[in-house]
Short mmCIF file of C-alpha atoms in Angstrom, two decimals:
data_model
loop_
_atom_site.label_atom_id
_atom_site.label_comp_id
_atom_site.label_asym_id
_atom_site.label_seq_id
_atom_site.Cartn_x
_atom_site.Cartn_y
_atom_site.Cartn_z
CA MET A 17 203.04 -15.55 -77.27
CA ALA A 18 204.89 -18.59 -76.04
CA ALA A 19 203.03 -20.22 -73.19
CA ALA A 20 204.05 -23.03 -70.89
CA VAL A 21 201.13 -25.40 -71.12
CA LEU A 22 200.21 -27.51 -68.13
CA GLY A 23 200.03 -31.11 -69.27
CA ALA A 24 196.65 -31.71 -67.68
CA LEU A 25 196.05 -29.04 -65.04
CA LEU A 26 195.14 -31.81 -62.67
CA LEU A 27 194.58 -29.67 -59.61
CA ALA A 28 195.33 -32.68 -57.45
CA GLY A 29 195.42 -30.25 -54.54
CA CYS A 30 191.83 -29.12 -54.96
CA GLY A 31 190.40 -31.38 -52.31
CA GLY A 32 192.45 -30.70 -49.21
CA GLN A 33 195.34 -28.79 -47.80
CA ASN A 34 197.83 -31.65 -47.89
CA ALA A 35 196.97 -33.01 -51.32
CA GLU A 36 199.51 -33.88 -53.97
CA LYS A 37 200.77 -31.17 -56.31
CA PRO A 38 199.75 -30.99 -59.97
CA PRO A 39 202.24 -32.35 -62.50
CA ALA A 40 204.84 -30.15 -64.16
CA PRO A 41 204.01 -28.40 -67.42
CA GLN A 42 205.45 -30.10 -70.46
CA GLY A 43 206.98 -28.36 -73.44
CA GLN A 44 206.58 -24.93 -75.00
CA ALA A 45 203.87 -24.25 -77.51
CA GLY A 46 202.41 -21.38 -79.44
CA GLN A 47 199.42 -19.63 -77.96
CA ALA A 48 196.93 -22.25 -76.82
CA GLY A 49 199.10 -25.07 -78.18
CA ALA A 50 199.12 -28.60 -76.87
CA PRO A 51 202.06 -29.91 -74.83
CA ASP A 52 204.92 -31.73 -76.51
CA ALA A 53 204.56 -34.76 -74.23
CA ALA A 54 202.83 -35.84 -71.09
CA ALA A 55 204.69 -35.83 -67.80
CA PRO A 56 205.08 -39.12 -65.93
CA GLY A 57 201.76 -39.79 -64.29
CA ALA A 58 200.02 -37.03 -66.22
CA PRO A 59 197.01 -37.98 -68.32
CA ALA A 60 197.33 -38.18 -72.08
CA PRO A 61 194.75 -38.74 -74.81
CA ALA A 62 194.02 -42.39 -75.51
CA GLY A 63 195.48 -43.66 -78.76
CA GLY A 64 197.83 -40.73 -79.17
CA GLY A 65 195.35 -38.65 -81.15
CA ALA A 66 192.85 -35.91 -80.46
CA PRO A 67 190.15 -37.07 -78.06
CA ALA A 68 186.69 -37.81 -79.34
CA PRO A 69 183.97 -35.28 -78.54
CA VAL A 70 182.51 -35.53 -75.06
CA ASP A 71 179.67 -38.00 -74.76
CA ALA A 72 176.97 -35.97 -73.06
CA ALA A 73 175.35 -39.10 -71.68
CA GLN A 74 178.51 -40.37 -70.01
CA ASN A 75 181.03 -37.58 -69.55
CA GLY A 76 179.19 -34.31 -69.57
CA THR A 77 176.35 -32.14 -70.70
CA GLY A 78 176.19 -30.51 -74.10
CA GLY A 79 174.30 -27.59 -75.44
CA GLY A 80 176.38 -25.60 -77.90
CA ALA A 81 177.47 -22.02 -77.54
CA GLY A 82 176.74 -20.65 -80.99
CA LYS A 83 179.03 -18.33 -82.89
CA ALA A 84 182.11 -17.02 -81.12
CA GLY A 85 182.84 -13.31 -81.02
CA PRO A 86 186.09 -11.81 -82.34
CA ALA A 87 189.08 -12.23 -80.02
CA LEU A 88 190.43 -9.28 -78.04
CA ALA A 89 193.94 -8.13 -77.16
CA ARG A 90 195.56 -9.63 -74.07
CA SER A 91 194.36 -8.18 -70.75
CA GLU A 92 194.54 -9.80 -67.34
CA PRO A 93 191.27 -11.01 -65.82
CA GLN A 94 190.09 -9.54 -62.54
CA LYS A 95 186.81 -11.28 -61.69
CA ILE A 96 184.63 -14.19 -62.78
CA ALA A 97 180.86 -14.48 -62.39
CA ILE A 98 178.71 -17.53 -63.13
CA PRO A 99 175.03 -16.52 -62.86
CA SER A 100 173.65 -20.08 -62.94
CA LEU A 101 175.71 -20.96 -59.85
CA GLY A 102 175.24 -17.64 -58.06
CA LEU A 103 179.03 -17.43 -58.04
CA THR A 104 181.25 -14.34 -58.10
CA SER A 105 184.98 -14.45 -57.38
CA THR A 106 187.94 -12.18 -57.78
CA LEU A 107 190.80 -14.05 -59.44
CA GLU A 108 194.17 -14.99 -58.07
CA THR A 109 197.05 -15.20 -60.56
CA LEU A 110 198.40 -18.74 -60.83
CA ARG A 111 201.99 -19.18 -61.97
CA GLN A 112 204.47 -22.03 -61.50
CA ASN A 113 206.12 -23.21 -58.32
CA ALA A 114 209.90 -23.56 -58.13
CA ASP A 115 209.57 -27.28 -58.90
CA GLY A 116 207.66 -26.54 -62.10
CA THR A 117 204.22 -27.48 -60.79
CA MET A 118 201.32 -25.12 -61.25
CA GLN A 119 200.21 -23.05 -58.32
CA THR A 120 196.68 -23.61 -57.05
CA PRO A 121 194.60 -20.84 -55.47
CA LYS A 122 195.72 -20.02 -51.94
CA ASP A 123 192.21 -19.04 -50.91
CA PRO A 124 189.71 -21.89 -51.46
CA ALA A 125 186.95 -19.30 -51.82
CA LEU A 126 188.65 -17.80 -54.89
CA ALA A 127 189.31 -19.07 -58.40
CA GLY A 128 192.61 -18.44 -60.17
CA TRP A 129 193.70 -17.70 -63.73
CA TYR A 130 196.71 -19.59 -65.15
CA GLU A 131 198.96 -16.68 -66.17
CA PRO A 132 201.28 -18.40 -68.72
CA GLY A 133 198.29 -19.13 -70.95
CA PRO A 134 195.95 -16.83 -72.88
CA THR A 135 193.86 -14.24 -71.07
CA PRO A 136 190.08 -14.65 -71.17
CA GLY A 137 188.93 -12.95 -74.35
CA SER A 138 192.21 -13.29 -76.23
CA GLN A 139 192.61 -16.04 -78.81
CA GLY A 140 193.14 -19.48 -77.37
CA PRO A 141 191.92 -21.50 -74.37
CA ALA A 142 192.25 -19.41 -71.21
CA VAL A 143 192.23 -21.54 -68.05
CA ILE A 144 190.61 -20.66 -64.74
CA ALA A 145 190.92 -23.21 -61.94
CA GLY A 146 189.53 -23.56 -58.45
CA HIS A 147 189.16 -25.94 -55.54
CA VAL A 148 186.04 -28.07 -55.20
CA THR A 149 186.43 -28.61 -51.43
CA TRP A 150 189.04 -27.67 -48.85
CA ASN A 151 189.58 -29.69 -45.68
CA GLY A 152 186.05 -31.03 -45.99
CA ALA A 153 184.37 -27.67 -46.54
CA SER A 154 182.85 -26.35 -49.75
CA ALA A 155 185.13 -24.31 -52.03
CA VAL A 156 184.59 -21.94 -54.95
CA PHE A 157 184.03 -24.54 -57.70
CA GLU A 158 182.05 -27.06 -55.65
CA LYS A 159 179.04 -26.80 -58.01
CA LEU A 160 180.99 -26.54 -61.26
CA LYS A 161 179.93 -30.00 -62.44
CA THR A 162 176.27 -28.91 -62.38
CA MET A 163 176.78 -26.41 -65.20
CA LYS A 164 175.11 -27.13 -68.54
CA GLY A 165 175.55 -26.21 -72.17
CA GLY A 166 174.16 -22.72 -72.79
CA ASP A 167 175.08 -21.38 -69.32
CA THR A 168 177.04 -18.12 -69.35
CA ILE A 169 180.28 -17.08 -67.66
CA LYS A 170 181.33 -13.45 -67.35
CA VAL A 171 184.95 -12.39 -66.88
CA THR A 172 185.88 -8.80 -66.08
CA ARG A 173 189.30 -7.78 -67.38
CA LYS A 174 191.86 -5.16 -66.41
CA ASP A 175 191.07 -3.16 -69.57
CA GLY A 176 187.52 -2.63 -68.28
CA LYS A 177 185.85 -5.03 -70.70
CA THR A 178 183.50 -7.73 -69.49
CA VAL A 179 183.68 -10.81 -71.66
CA THR A 180 180.77 -13.24 -71.85
CA PHE A 181 181.46 -16.90 -72.53
CA THR A 182 178.77 -19.45 -73.32
CA VAL A 183 179.25 -23.07 -72.28
CA ASP A 184 179.56 -25.64 -75.07
CA ARG A 185 179.73 -28.66 -72.79
CA VAL A 186 180.81 -29.96 -69.39
CA GLY A 187 182.83 -33.14 -68.93
CA GLU A 188 184.11 -35.25 -66.05
CA TYR A 189 187.15 -37.38 -66.79
CA PRO A 190 189.24 -39.89 -64.83
CA LYS A 191 192.63 -38.30 -64.36
CA ALA A 192 194.27 -41.07 -66.38
CA GLU A 193 192.02 -40.12 -69.30
CA PHE A 194 192.21 -36.34 -69.12
CA PRO A 195 191.56 -34.90 -72.63
CA THR A 196 194.78 -32.88 -72.79
CA LEU A 197 194.66 -31.99 -76.48
CA GLU A 198 190.99 -31.09 -76.38
CA VAL A 199 191.60 -28.71 -73.48
CA TYR A 200 194.79 -27.06 -74.75
CA LYS A 201 194.67 -27.34 -78.54
CA ASN A 202 195.02 -24.26 -80.77
CA LEU A 203 191.78 -22.35 -81.30
CA ASP A 204 190.65 -19.87 -83.91
CA HIS A 205 188.58 -18.05 -81.28
CA ALA A 206 188.66 -16.97 -77.64
CA GLY A 207 187.90 -19.99 -75.48
CA LEU A 208 187.68 -20.62 -71.76
CA ARG A 209 188.18 -23.77 -69.70
CA LEU A 210 187.12 -23.97 -66.07
CA VAL A 211 188.79 -26.83 -64.21
CA THR A 212 188.34 -28.42 -60.82
CA CYS A 213 188.44 -31.88 -59.25
CA GLY A 214 185.65 -34.42 -59.39
CA GLY A 215 184.84 -38.06 -58.89
CA ASP A 216 185.62 -39.90 -55.68
CA PHE A 217 187.78 -38.44 -52.91
CA ASP A 218 190.37 -40.56 -51.12
CA PRO A 219 190.74 -39.01 -47.61
CA LYS A 220 193.99 -40.86 -46.96
CA LYS A 221 195.68 -39.48 -50.06
CA HIS A 222 193.76 -36.18 -50.07
CA TYR A 223 193.09 -36.90 -53.72
CA TYR A 224 190.17 -36.78 -56.16
CA ASP A 225 190.31 -39.35 -58.95
CA SER A 226 188.75 -37.20 -61.69
CA ASN A 227 188.61 -33.71 -63.15
CA VAL A 228 185.64 -31.62 -64.18
CA VAL A 229 186.19 -29.37 -67.21
CA VAL A 230 183.81 -26.72 -68.53
CA PHE A 231 184.41 -25.85 -72.20
CA ALA A 232 183.16 -22.42 -73.28
CA ARG A 233 183.70 -19.81 -75.99
CA MET A 234 183.44 -16.02 -76.02
CA THR A 235 180.11 -14.82 -77.39
CA ASP A 236 180.10 -11.16 -76.35
CA ALA A 237 182.30 -8.39 -74.98
CA ALA A 238 181.28 -5.01 -73.61
#
């Protein structure tokens, strides 16, 4: 499956209605591949290579997810549940705008799955994104940064299967240092990345200066 990969999935619009749009996707890659190049203004890995593992003391919390389960066939996700956050959300389908930028969820209370990428449970890093706040009010992924390694995420798919993902780690990155390759690189298992904004919010620009990324892998399917 050829997938248009968003260079960093910045979700610059996740903090307010009038925020800037995310950057355009760059390049075509195989399933879960990394982009060919970063768009102007889009973050790229420092030094041109794969990013170093997340430092749990500075950028996130680790924990390890254990062995991944075998990947499933492609099937669109319908709902996400995160027990540790008391969160349940149906999923919007996120595609690309006419200008090539990624859509963000229209409803700040709902998360959205990035449709050009893998589906949760199929091989590769599926991406689910959501707003952290919206016009000053809490949004669906407001508490995402509080997740820890070992937490579980459940995604219900159109084929009736519920896939369980276990969190490996959680990181917060300045947008200029977004770990693009680490998020979108090829995987030999079914992975999941949850993405929202983080860091400081500039009310004049309607802009957060960082991103929060949850890295998880499938550990069960029923």
